[in-house]
Short mmCIF file of C-alpha atoms in Angstrom, two decimals:
data_model
loop_
_atom_site.label_atom_id
_atom_site.label_comp_id
_atom_site.label_asym_id
_atom_site.label_seq_id
_atom_site.Cartn_x
_atom_site.Cartn_y
_atom_site.Cartn_z
CA MET A 1 -18.65 -45.37 -10.04
CA THR A 2 -17.23 -45.55 -13.56
CA ILE A 3 -15.21 -42.47 -14.42
CA THR A 4 -15.89 -41.45 -17.98
CA PRO A 5 -14.27 -38.48 -19.80
CA GLU A 6 -17.65 -36.80 -19.74
CA LEU A 7 -17.93 -37.18 -15.99
CA LEU A 8 -14.41 -35.87 -15.57
CA LEU A 9 -15.21 -32.85 -17.72
CA ASN A 10 -18.34 -32.18 -15.71
CA PHE A 11 -16.48 -32.25 -12.43
CA THR A 12 -13.73 -30.07 -13.88
CA ILE A 13 -16.34 -27.48 -14.87
CA ALA A 14 -17.93 -27.73 -11.42
CA GLY A 15 -14.49 -27.27 -9.81
CA LEU A 16 -13.74 -24.22 -11.95
CA MET A 17 -17.08 -22.68 -11.05
CA ILE A 18 -16.65 -23.05 -7.32
CA GLY A 19 -13.00 -21.96 -7.65
CA VAL A 20 -14.01 -18.66 -9.20
CA LEU A 21 -16.43 -18.06 -6.33
CA TYR A 22 -13.73 -18.90 -3.77
CA ALA A 23 -11.50 -16.41 -5.60
CA LEU A 24 -13.74 -13.48 -4.63
CA MET A 25 -13.25 -14.25 -0.95
CA ALA A 26 -9.52 -14.83 -1.33
CA LEU A 27 -9.06 -11.64 -3.35
CA GLY A 28 -10.65 -9.64 -0.54
CA ILE A 29 -8.36 -11.17 2.09
CA THR A 30 -5.19 -10.83 0.06
CA PHE A 31 -5.99 -7.31 -1.13
CA ILE A 32 -6.38 -6.02 2.43
CA TYR A 33 -3.24 -7.87 3.48
CA SER A 34 -1.17 -6.55 0.60
CA ILE A 35 -1.96 -2.93 1.47
CA MET A 36 -2.22 -2.92 5.27
CA LYS A 37 -0.13 -6.04 6.05
CA MET A 38 -2.86 -7.16 8.43
CA ILE A 39 -5.15 -10.16 8.22
CA ASN A 40 -8.86 -9.53 8.40
CA TRP A 41 -10.27 -12.46 10.34
CA ALA A 42 -13.77 -11.01 10.03
CA MET A 43 -13.98 -11.65 6.27
CA GLY A 44 -16.42 -14.52 6.81
CA GLU A 45 -18.68 -12.20 8.77
CA PHE A 46 -18.67 -9.66 5.93
CA TYR A 47 -19.59 -12.58 3.63
CA MET A 48 -22.40 -13.35 6.10
CA LEU A 49 -23.54 -9.70 6.11
CA GLY A 50 -23.63 -9.74 2.31
CA SER A 51 -25.83 -12.84 2.32
CA TYR A 52 -28.19 -11.39 4.95
CA VAL A 53 -28.54 -8.07 3.12
CA GLN A 54 -29.30 -9.94 -0.11
CA TRP A 55 -31.86 -12.11 1.69
CA ALA A 56 -33.50 -9.07 3.35
CA LEU A 57 -33.58 -7.00 0.16
CA VAL A 58 -35.04 -9.82 -1.94
CA VAL A 59 -37.58 -10.98 0.64
CA PHE A 60 -38.78 -7.63 1.99
CA LEU A 61 -38.11 -5.07 -0.74
CA LEU A 62 -37.15 -6.15 -4.23
CA GLY A 63 -38.67 -9.57 -4.87
CA ALA A 64 -36.91 -12.46 -6.60
CA ASP A 65 -37.04 -10.85 -10.06
CA TYR A 66 -34.68 -8.09 -8.99
CA TRP A 67 -32.14 -10.33 -7.21
CA PHE A 68 -29.27 -8.72 -9.14
CA VAL A 69 -30.17 -5.30 -7.69
CA GLY A 70 -29.89 -6.95 -4.29
CA ILE A 71 -26.32 -8.01 -5.10
CA ILE A 72 -25.35 -4.43 -5.91
CA GLY A 73 -27.22 -3.18 -2.83
CA SER A 74 -25.39 -5.70 -0.60
CA MET A 75 -22.04 -4.66 -2.01
CA ILE A 76 -22.70 -0.95 -1.53
CA LEU A 77 -24.00 -1.38 2.00
CA VAL A 78 -21.11 -3.58 3.12
CA PHE A 79 -18.64 -1.24 1.39
CA VAL A 80 -19.99 1.61 3.56
CA VAL A 81 -19.86 -0.61 6.67
CA GLY A 82 -16.24 -1.43 5.75
CA LEU A 83 -15.37 2.26 5.47
CA ILE A 84 -16.86 2.92 8.92
CA VAL A 85 -15.28 -0.14 10.56
CA GLN A 86 -11.85 0.72 9.17
CA ARG A 87 -12.14 4.37 10.20
CA VAL A 88 -13.39 3.67 13.73
CA LEU A 89 -11.66 0.40 14.69
CA ILE A 90 -8.58 -0.11 12.52
CA SER A 91 -7.35 3.34 11.53
CA PRO A 92 -6.47 4.41 15.12
CA MET A 93 -3.78 1.68 15.13
CA PHE A 94 -2.26 3.22 12.01
CA THR A 95 -2.34 6.86 13.10
CA SER A 96 -1.00 6.67 16.63
CA GLY A 97 2.52 5.65 15.63
CA MET A 98 2.28 2.44 17.65
CA GLU A 99 4.53 -0.50 16.96
CA ARG A 100 3.08 -3.77 15.59
CA ARG A 101 -0.04 -1.92 14.44
CA ASP A 102 -0.79 -4.68 11.92
CA GLU A 103 -0.89 -7.25 14.70
CA TYR A 104 -3.21 -5.11 16.84
CA GLY A 105 -5.36 -4.53 13.76
CA THR A 106 -5.57 -8.27 13.20
CA VAL A 107 -6.65 -8.86 16.82
CA VAL A 108 -9.35 -6.20 16.40
CA THR A 109 -10.76 -8.12 13.44
CA ILE A 110 -10.96 -11.31 15.53
CA ALA A 111 -13.06 -9.42 18.08
CA LEU A 112 -15.09 -7.91 15.27
CA SER A 113 -15.84 -11.33 13.83
CA LEU A 114 -17.24 -12.55 17.17
CA PHE A 115 -19.22 -9.34 17.59
CA LEU A 116 -20.80 -9.45 14.11
CA ARG A 117 -21.70 -13.13 14.36
CA ASN A 118 -23.35 -12.69 17.74
CA LEU A 119 -25.02 -9.45 16.71
CA MET A 120 -26.64 -11.23 13.78
CA THR A 121 -27.74 -14.09 16.03
CA VAL A 122 -29.45 -11.55 18.29
CA LEU A 123 -31.03 -9.58 15.44
CA SER A 124 -32.09 -12.44 13.19
CA GLY A 125 -32.09 -15.48 15.45
CA PRO A 126 -30.13 -18.68 14.85
CA ASP A 127 -32.53 -19.87 12.13
CA THR A 128 -31.33 -20.60 8.65
CA ARG A 129 -32.94 -18.54 5.91
CA THR A 130 -33.01 -18.53 2.14
CA PRO A 131 -34.06 -15.90 -0.36
CA GLY A 132 -35.44 -18.72 -2.54
CA ARG A 133 -34.44 -19.76 -6.05
CA PHE A 134 -34.04 -16.96 -8.58
CA LEU A 135 -33.21 -18.76 -11.82
CA PRO A 136 -34.09 -22.09 -13.47
CA PRO A 137 -31.37 -24.75 -13.95
CA VAL A 138 -29.07 -24.51 -16.96
CA THR A 139 -27.07 -27.19 -18.79
CA LEU A 140 -23.36 -26.74 -19.48
CA GLY A 141 -22.53 -29.39 -22.06
CA THR A 142 -24.06 -32.38 -20.37
CA LEU A 143 -23.72 -30.93 -16.87
CA PRO A 144 -26.94 -29.71 -15.30
CA VAL A 145 -26.17 -26.73 -13.07
CA SER A 146 -28.37 -24.74 -10.74
CA GLY A 147 -29.21 -21.43 -12.43
CA ASP A 148 -28.36 -19.52 -9.28
CA ARG A 149 -24.98 -21.22 -9.02
CA PHE A 150 -24.25 -20.38 -12.65
CA ALA A 151 -25.33 -16.76 -12.09
CA ALA A 152 -23.05 -16.62 -9.06
CA PHE A 153 -20.18 -17.94 -11.20
CA VAL A 154 -20.78 -15.34 -13.93
CA GLY A 155 -21.20 -12.58 -11.33
CA ALA A 156 -17.93 -13.58 -9.65
CA LEU A 157 -16.12 -13.64 -13.01
CA LEU A 158 -17.45 -10.17 -13.79
CA LEU A 159 -16.35 -8.79 -10.42
CA ILE A 160 -12.87 -10.31 -10.78
CA PHE A 161 -12.61 -8.70 -14.22
CA LEU A 162 -13.73 -5.31 -12.87
CA PHE A 163 -11.25 -5.62 -10.02
CA TYR A 164 -8.52 -6.39 -12.57
CA LEU A 165 -9.46 -3.28 -14.58
CA LEU A 166 -9.46 -1.15 -11.42
CA LEU A 167 -5.99 -2.33 -10.43
CA ASN A 168 -4.38 -2.13 -13.84
CA TYR A 169 -6.05 0.71 -15.70
CA THR A 170 -6.83 3.43 -13.17
CA TRP A 171 -4.78 5.87 -11.14
CA VAL A 172 -6.38 4.58 -7.96
CA GLY A 173 -5.38 1.04 -8.89
CA MET A 174 -1.80 2.12 -9.44
CA ALA A 175 -1.89 3.86 -6.05
CA PHE A 176 -3.09 0.59 -4.47
CA LYS A 177 -0.27 -1.35 -6.10
CA ALA A 178 2.26 1.31 -5.10
CA SER A 179 0.97 1.29 -1.50
CA SER A 180 1.48 -2.46 -1.30
CA GLN A 181 5.13 -1.98 -2.31
CA ASN A 182 6.24 1.14 -0.44
CA ARG A 183 4.07 2.98 2.08
CA VAL A 184 6.57 5.81 2.53
CA GLY A 185 6.84 6.19 -1.23
CA VAL A 186 3.13 6.85 -1.70
CA GLN A 187 3.17 9.46 1.05
CA THR A 188 6.11 11.30 -0.50
CA ALA A 189 4.13 11.23 -3.76
CA GLY A 190 1.33 13.17 -2.06
CA ILE A 191 -1.13 10.33 -1.49
CA ASN A 192 -3.14 10.09 1.72
CA ILE A 193 -2.16 6.60 2.86
CA LEU A 194 -4.99 6.48 5.42
CA ARG A 195 -7.52 6.93 2.63
CA ILE A 196 -5.84 4.14 0.67
CA ASP A 197 -6.06 1.84 3.72
CA GLN A 198 -9.71 2.73 4.22
CA ALA A 199 -10.61 2.17 0.57
CA ALA A 200 -8.67 -1.12 0.43
CA PHE A 201 -10.44 -2.45 3.51
CA ALA A 202 -13.85 -1.44 2.19
CA ILE A 203 -13.20 -2.97 -1.25
CA GLY A 204 -11.87 -6.16 0.33
CA VAL A 205 -14.92 -6.67 2.53
CA MET A 206 -17.18 -5.70 -0.36
CA LEU A 207 -15.78 -8.60 -2.39
CA ALA A 208 -16.55 -10.96 0.50
CA ALA A 209 -20.07 -9.53 0.70
CA ALA A 210 -20.48 -10.02 -3.04
CA ALA A 211 -19.58 -13.70 -2.62
CA GLY A 212 -22.09 -13.98 0.24
CA ALA A 213 -24.84 -12.26 -1.74
CA LEU A 214 -24.18 -14.28 -4.91
CA LEU A 215 -24.26 -17.56 -2.99
CA ALA A 216 -27.23 -16.66 -0.77
CA PRO A 217 -29.68 -18.72 -2.87
CA VAL A 218 -27.20 -21.63 -3.19
CA PHE A 219 -26.07 -22.00 0.40
CA LEU A 220 -28.24 -21.04 3.33
CA VAL A 221 -28.16 -17.73 5.16
CA TYR A 222 -27.34 -17.98 8.88
CA PRO A 223 -25.04 -16.18 11.34
CA SER A 224 -22.04 -18.50 10.97
CA ASN A 225 -22.31 -19.19 7.23
CA GLY A 226 -19.09 -17.27 6.59
CA ALA A 227 -16.94 -19.64 8.64
CA ILE A 228 -16.30 -22.12 5.84
CA ALA A 229 -15.76 -19.31 3.34
CA THR A 230 -13.13 -17.81 5.66
CA VAL A 231 -11.27 -21.11 5.98
CA LYS A 232 -11.30 -21.60 2.21
CA GLY A 233 -10.14 -18.01 1.71
CA PHE A 234 -7.15 -18.49 3.99
CA GLU A 235 -6.30 -21.85 2.43
CA ILE A 236 -6.25 -20.13 -0.95
CA ILE A 237 -4.02 -17.22 0.01
CA ILE A 238 -1.51 -19.62 1.53
CA ILE A 239 -1.61 -21.79 -1.60
CA GLY A 240 -1.35 -18.74 -3.88
CA GLY A 241 1.06 -16.72 -1.75
CA MET A 242 0.21 -14.03 0.80
CA GLY A 243 -0.52 -10.67 -0.83
CA SER A 244 -0.48 -11.98 -4.39
CA ILE A 245 -3.55 -11.13 -6.48
CA PRO A 246 -2.79 -13.63 -9.31
CA GLY A 247 -1.95 -16.16 -6.59
CA ALA A 248 -5.40 -15.68 -5.04
CA VAL A 249 -7.19 -16.33 -8.33
CA LEU A 250 -5.07 -19.32 -9.36
CA GLY A 251 -5.03 -20.70 -5.80
CA ALA A 252 -8.82 -20.52 -5.71
CA ILE A 253 -9.19 -22.36 -9.00
CA ALA A 254 -6.64 -24.95 -7.86
CA LEU A 255 -8.62 -25.48 -4.66
CA GLY A 256 -11.94 -25.72 -6.51
CA LEU A 257 -10.53 -28.28 -8.96
CA THR A 258 -8.82 -30.28 -6.20
CA GLU A 259 -12.02 -30.50 -4.18
CA SER A 260 -14.13 -31.38 -7.18
CA LEU A 261 -11.80 -33.98 -8.71
CA GLY A 262 -10.92 -35.38 -5.29
CA SER A 263 -14.62 -35.96 -4.75
CA VAL A 264 -14.78 -38.05 -7.94
CA PHE A 265 -11.60 -40.06 -7.58
CA ILE A 266 -11.49 -40.57 -3.83
CA SER A 267 -14.53 -39.63 -1.79
CA SER A 268 -16.98 -36.75 -1.74
CA GLY A 269 -17.12 -37.08 2.04
CA LEU A 270 -13.54 -35.91 2.26
CA ARG A 271 -14.10 -32.85 0.07
CA ASP A 272 -12.93 -30.33 2.68
CA VAL A 273 -9.85 -32.41 3.46
CA PHE A 274 -8.48 -32.20 -0.09
CA GLY A 275 -7.87 -28.46 0.21
CA PHE A 276 -5.69 -28.99 3.27
CA VAL A 277 -3.78 -31.79 1.53
CA LEU A 278 -3.11 -29.44 -1.40
CA LEU A 279 -2.06 -26.72 1.05
CA ILE A 280 0.41 -29.05 2.79
CA ILE A 281 1.88 -30.20 -0.54
CA ILE A 282 2.34 -26.60 -1.70
CA LEU A 283 3.93 -25.61 1.63
CA LEU A 284 6.36 -28.53 1.36
CA ILE A 285 7.36 -27.65 -2.21
CA LYS A 286 7.20 -23.82 -2.00
CA PRO A 287 6.69 -22.48 1.52
CA THR A 288 5.89 -18.96 0.26
CA GLY A 289 2.97 -20.24 -1.85
CA LEU A 290 2.73 -20.33 -5.65
CA PHE A 291 3.26 -16.59 -6.16
CA GLY A 292 4.54 -15.48 -2.78
CA GLU A 293 7.99 -14.02 -2.24
CA ARG A 294 10.22 -14.42 0.76
CA GLU A 295 10.31 -11.18 2.73
CA ARG A 296 13.72 -9.61 2.82
CA LEU A 297 14.56 -8.03 6.15
CA SER A 298 17.53 -5.69 6.29
CA MET B 1 9.59 30.77 0.14
CA ASN B 2 11.66 30.37 3.27
CA LEU B 3 11.56 27.22 5.34
CA GLN B 4 11.73 28.29 8.97
CA VAL B 5 12.17 25.81 11.83
CA ASP B 6 11.84 27.42 15.26
CA ASN B 7 12.68 25.72 18.56
CA VAL B 8 11.35 22.35 17.52
CA ILE B 9 11.31 19.51 20.03
CA ALA B 10 10.42 16.05 18.70
CA GLY B 11 11.05 12.37 19.31
CA TYR B 12 9.70 8.92 18.55
CA GLN B 13 8.92 7.86 22.11
CA GLU B 14 7.33 9.72 24.98
CA GLY B 15 9.96 11.31 27.21
CA ILE B 16 12.86 10.85 24.77
CA ASP B 17 13.55 13.93 22.69
CA ILE B 18 15.70 13.52 19.60
CA LEU B 19 15.36 17.14 18.50
CA ASN B 20 16.02 19.60 21.32
CA ASN B 21 14.98 23.14 20.48
CA ILE B 22 16.39 23.04 16.99
CA SER B 23 16.08 26.10 14.77
CA LEU B 24 17.20 26.72 11.21
CA MET B 25 16.22 28.44 7.99
CA VAL B 26 16.49 27.63 4.30
CA LYS B 27 16.19 30.46 1.80
CA PRO B 28 14.62 30.08 -1.67
CA GLU B 29 16.90 28.58 -4.34
CA SER B 30 19.65 27.98 -1.78
CA VAL B 31 21.28 24.76 -0.64
CA ALA B 32 21.63 24.23 3.08
CA ILE B 33 23.49 21.22 4.37
CA ILE B 34 23.12 19.57 7.76
CA ILE B 35 26.04 17.57 9.02
CA GLY B 36 26.70 15.99 12.35
CA PRO B 37 27.65 12.74 14.03
CA ASN B 38 25.45 9.63 13.91
CA GLY B 39 22.42 9.97 16.17
CA ALA B 40 22.50 13.78 16.10
CA GLY B 41 18.91 13.96 14.84
CA LYS B 42 19.59 14.94 11.22
CA SER B 43 17.23 12.45 9.58
CA THR B 44 14.67 12.96 12.35
CA LEU B 45 14.65 16.66 11.54
CA LEU B 46 13.77 15.98 7.89
CA LYS B 47 11.05 13.50 8.90
CA THR B 48 9.63 16.09 11.28
CA ILE B 49 9.60 18.82 8.64
CA TYR B 50 7.86 16.49 6.19
CA GLY B 51 5.15 15.49 8.67
CA PHE B 52 6.14 11.89 9.41
CA LEU B 53 6.78 12.94 13.00
CA ARG B 54 4.76 15.58 14.83
CA PRO B 55 6.78 18.06 16.94
CA ARG B 56 6.01 18.18 20.65
CA SER B 57 6.59 21.92 20.55
CA GLY B 58 7.99 24.60 18.30
CA ALA B 59 6.95 25.87 14.89
CA ILE B 60 7.72 24.93 11.30
CA ARG B 61 6.73 27.39 8.62
CA PHE B 62 6.98 27.26 4.85
CA GLY B 63 6.41 30.77 3.55
CA ASP B 64 3.55 32.04 5.65
CA ARG B 65 2.01 28.58 6.30
CA GLY B 66 2.51 26.67 9.53
CA ILE B 67 3.18 23.04 8.53
CA ALA B 68 4.10 21.45 11.86
CA THR B 69 0.82 19.54 12.18
CA MET B 70 0.28 18.73 8.51
CA PRO B 71 0.45 15.13 7.25
CA PRO B 72 2.99 14.35 4.50
CA HIS B 73 0.52 14.31 1.60
CA GLU B 74 -0.61 17.86 2.40
CA ILE B 75 2.97 19.07 2.69
CA LYS B 76 3.64 17.66 -0.78
CA HIS B 77 0.87 19.87 -2.14
CA LEU B 78 2.69 22.96 -0.80
CA GLY B 79 5.68 22.26 -3.03
CA ILE B 80 7.97 20.33 -0.70
CA SER B 81 9.47 16.98 -1.68
CA TYR B 82 11.22 14.49 0.56
CA ILE B 83 13.88 12.10 -0.72
CA PRO B 84 14.55 9.57 2.04
CA GLN B 85 17.77 7.66 2.59
CA GLU B 86 16.40 4.35 1.26
CA PHE B 87 15.58 3.86 -2.42
CA ASN B 88 12.13 5.36 -2.43
CA ILE B 89 10.64 3.59 -5.43
CA PHE B 90 7.94 1.06 -6.24
CA PRO B 91 9.93 -2.03 -7.24
CA GLN B 92 7.19 -3.87 -9.15
CA LEU B 93 6.16 -0.84 -11.21
CA THR B 94 7.99 0.27 -14.34
CA VAL B 95 10.24 3.32 -14.32
CA GLU B 96 7.58 5.39 -16.07
CA GLN B 97 4.84 4.21 -13.68
CA ASN B 98 7.11 5.28 -10.80
CA LEU B 99 7.48 8.71 -12.36
CA ARG B 100 3.74 8.95 -12.95
CA MET B 101 3.12 8.11 -9.30
CA GLY B 102 5.47 10.98 -8.46
CA ALA B 103 3.06 13.24 -10.36
CA TRP B 104 0.02 12.03 -8.39
CA ILE B 105 -0.96 15.52 -7.21
CA PHE B 106 -1.59 16.70 -10.78
CA ARG B 107 -2.55 13.32 -12.28
CA ASN B 108 -5.64 14.69 -14.00
CA ASP B 109 -3.72 17.40 -15.85
CA LYS B 110 -2.59 15.25 -18.79
CA ALA B 111 -0.76 18.05 -20.60
CA ARG B 112 1.26 18.98 -17.53
CA LEU B 113 2.00 15.33 -16.83
CA ALA B 114 3.35 14.78 -20.36
CA ARG B 115 5.39 18.00 -20.15
CA GLN B 116 6.82 17.04 -16.79
CA LEU B 117 7.72 13.52 -17.96
CA ASP B 118 9.60 15.01 -20.94
CA HIS B 119 11.34 17.48 -18.64
CA THR B 120 12.35 14.72 -16.22
CA TYR B 121 13.70 12.59 -19.07
CA GLU B 122 15.70 15.64 -20.20
CA ILE B 123 17.30 15.92 -16.77
CA PHE B 124 17.73 12.14 -16.43
CA PRO B 125 18.12 10.80 -19.98
CA ALA B 126 19.24 7.39 -18.70
CA LEU B 127 15.76 6.83 -17.25
CA LYS B 128 14.10 7.18 -20.64
CA ARG B 129 15.95 4.10 -21.90
CA PHE B 130 14.50 2.10 -19.01
CA SER B 131 11.03 3.66 -19.02
CA LYS B 132 9.25 0.34 -19.62
CA THR B 133 11.56 -1.64 -17.33
CA ARG B 134 10.52 -2.75 -13.86
CA ALA B 135 12.30 -0.70 -11.22
CA ASN B 136 13.53 -3.78 -9.36
CA THR B 137 15.88 -4.59 -12.22
CA LEU B 138 17.80 -1.28 -12.03
CA SER B 139 21.27 -0.82 -10.54
CA GLY B 140 21.93 1.09 -7.30
CA GLY B 141 22.83 4.30 -9.11
CA GLN B 142 19.79 4.07 -11.37
CA LEU B 143 17.54 3.45 -8.37
CA ARG B 144 18.95 6.56 -6.69
CA MET B 145 18.35 8.50 -9.89
CA LEU B 146 14.75 7.22 -10.02
CA SER B 147 14.18 8.05 -6.33
CA ILE B 148 15.22 11.64 -7.01
CA ALA B 149 13.41 11.90 -10.34
CA LYS B 150 10.15 10.60 -8.86
CA GLU B 151 10.15 13.22 -6.15
CA VAL B 152 10.98 16.13 -8.46
CA MET B 153 8.15 15.37 -10.90
CA THR B 154 6.17 18.07 -9.08
CA SER B 155 8.93 20.71 -9.58
CA PRO B 156 9.16 21.30 -5.83
CA LYS B 157 10.10 24.63 -4.32
CA LEU B 158 12.00 22.81 -1.58
CA MET B 159 13.69 19.40 -1.57
CA LEU B 160 14.46 17.62 1.68
CA VAL B 161 17.21 15.14 0.89
CA ASP B 162 18.39 12.54 3.38
CA GLU B 163 21.81 10.91 2.87
CA PRO B 164 21.59 10.64 -0.93
CA THR B 165 24.85 8.71 -1.17
CA ALA B 166 24.27 6.19 1.62
CA GLY B 167 25.33 2.72 0.52
CA LEU B 168 26.58 3.86 -2.88
CA SER B 169 30.03 3.32 -4.34
CA PRO B 170 32.19 6.50 -4.60
CA LYS B 171 31.63 6.71 -8.36
CA VAL B 172 27.86 6.35 -8.06
CA ALA B 173 27.85 8.77 -5.10
CA THR B 174 29.45 11.44 -7.29
CA GLU B 175 26.76 10.78 -9.90
CA ALA B 176 24.06 11.13 -7.24
CA TYR B 177 25.39 14.57 -6.29
CA GLU B 178 25.38 15.50 -9.96
CA PHE B 179 21.72 14.42 -10.31
CA LEU B 180 20.83 16.45 -7.27
CA ILE B 181 22.57 19.67 -8.14
CA GLN B 182 21.43 19.39 -11.76
CA THR B 183 17.85 19.02 -10.56
CA GLN B 184 18.11 21.83 -8.02
CA ARG B 185 19.46 24.21 -10.66
CA ALA B 186 16.98 23.12 -13.34
CA LEU B 187 14.05 23.60 -11.00
CA LYS B 188 15.48 26.62 -9.15
CA SER B 189 14.37 25.01 -5.93
CA ALA B 190 15.82 25.19 -2.43
CA MET B 191 17.42 22.11 -0.91
CA LEU B 192 17.98 20.98 2.65
CA LEU B 193 20.51 18.19 2.48
CA VAL B 194 21.55 15.79 5.21
CA ASP B 195 24.83 14.06 4.44
CA HIS B 196 27.72 12.30 6.10
CA ASN B 197 29.96 12.73 3.08
CA MET B 198 31.36 16.12 4.15
CA GLU B 199 33.98 16.77 1.48
CA GLU B 200 31.65 16.34 -1.47
CA ALA B 201 28.43 17.57 0.10
CA ILE B 202 29.89 20.85 1.34
CA GLU B 203 30.79 21.72 -2.25
CA LEU B 204 27.06 21.89 -3.03
CA ALA B 205 26.11 24.05 -0.06
CA ASP B 206 25.46 27.75 0.35
CA TYR B 207 24.92 27.42 4.07
CA VAL B 208 26.06 24.88 6.65
CA TYR B 209 24.42 23.67 9.86
CA VAL B 210 26.32 21.38 12.21
CA VAL B 211 23.85 19.50 14.39
CA ASP B 212 24.65 17.67 17.60
CA MET B 213 22.37 16.18 20.26
CA GLY B 214 19.30 17.48 18.46
CA ARG B 215 20.30 21.13 18.28
CA VAL B 216 22.36 23.35 15.99
CA ARG B 217 25.87 23.59 17.33
CA VAL B 218 27.46 25.82 14.68
CA HIS B 219 26.12 27.41 11.53
CA GLY B 220 27.19 29.86 8.88
CA PRO B 221 27.78 30.40 5.17
CA ARG B 222 29.91 27.82 3.43
CA SER B 223 32.81 30.28 3.07
CA GLU B 224 33.30 30.00 6.83
CA PHE B 225 33.82 26.24 6.67
CA ASP B 226 36.28 23.91 5.08
CA ALA B 227 36.47 20.12 5.44
CA ALA B 228 39.24 20.32 8.07
CA ARG B 229 37.22 22.68 10.29
CA LEU B 230 34.11 20.56 9.91
CA ARG B 231 36.04 17.42 10.79
CA GLN B 232 37.31 19.14 13.91
CA ILE B 233 33.80 20.22 14.91
CA ILE B 234 32.44 16.69 14.43
CA GLN B 235 35.34 15.29 16.44
CA ASP B 236 34.52 17.76 19.23
CA CYS B 237 30.88 16.66 19.09
CA LEU B 238 31.86 13.02 19.42
CA LEU B 239 34.19 13.77 22.31
CA GLY B 240 31.56 15.91 24.00
CA VAL B 241 33.82 18.98 23.95
#
């Protein structure tokens, strides 16, 4: 294949688009980690729940014309599920004064991921589903893009922007940032840290659900469709630096571009390998990731 | 409002009590100091009063409210502030954002927030110069000042202060005492102070508690104590006399 500047530009745009979608997933993972210092291994299953809710709402209730209402519905529903899961399964680790609560919390999310995946297999069967196509193709420059993929890209950009506004221009956002830096400090300021944990978990899983719902018409809907998204999400937060919000966004774009350009210059069959190569290079050069900081233990 | 601690037993692990039937009282606008050897339970007592640790038995009252089972954020709403030993700041936020976080409980009252910020800058003028600076660039003394200023944004009726001079140079330690006493007088609040720096800390106190093995060993007004007597009492504690 001859690589022309036009082709390169097209693949760069494609890489940016998928990178922004990866960013949603990575933001959710890193946001939860930055507040609670625990890793939510069930993020892929919340992505899967988001895609199923979108599929169910569009197919049984809303119809394809109101797909965007389905996105909001998926996010709200998974947000509520996140609140309940955090309150019932995770919060007890953080209120009983136990040591290594973050590690126990992480183990709970591994169990939760297996539970949710199997629950969905029982409820919906192993079949793959699709809510159908919502939008006609669009052309970006000379690059023809699926309308649904472009809508997912725009939706992801919008959500990242709203998340940025929440973190930087609201009291709650400042409380989230403060909680990630000093948990005792927020409690002495009069903030209920358990509420912060609960809200952070619910927002984090809601972002994953948004990614699942936005990509439901692009990728198929089935019980283990969140597995790849989870792997990409973790690759990104290691590339960007654990707990770093800018790192998650830039890491996601770096991964998207690497995969896309690697597909052009080397082989599209090795697409998923390129991310790991990038990850290894970053770890060799900067083991804490692009924006991560070495933890200081006194 | 009086702070009243009655026969409190508390500890971090089941079966190991750090506080053993400890009782004390702090009167409004007064300064009470707790001194004692390392491991006596001084810091644990403050954590227990502020709700980080739940007593196994006993009562803690602030005015007419029982606070022994309240979580920290509710205790803050009653007008109690806790200044822990470590620098209790948010390193990535600016000085002013730290102060604003200290005013969380009245964050929607913009007029009060602006008034309180001005008042805090009056007490700590050095902080105003650094208001837009990230806290992690401040010196040790400035961080101590910010830790205190953040917690007094709410004009507390009672301040629980744990080892305010720990890890500070003698010059900065003297400044830290000045910040504290200046704040306590400006706010007319009560203060329960834990400190190892007997000579300087006792100068601030109206009342002295000597704590050993999780209980009060000796207490009385400051006039009954001087540094030499306190040193002797601590020595006796360490020797198990």
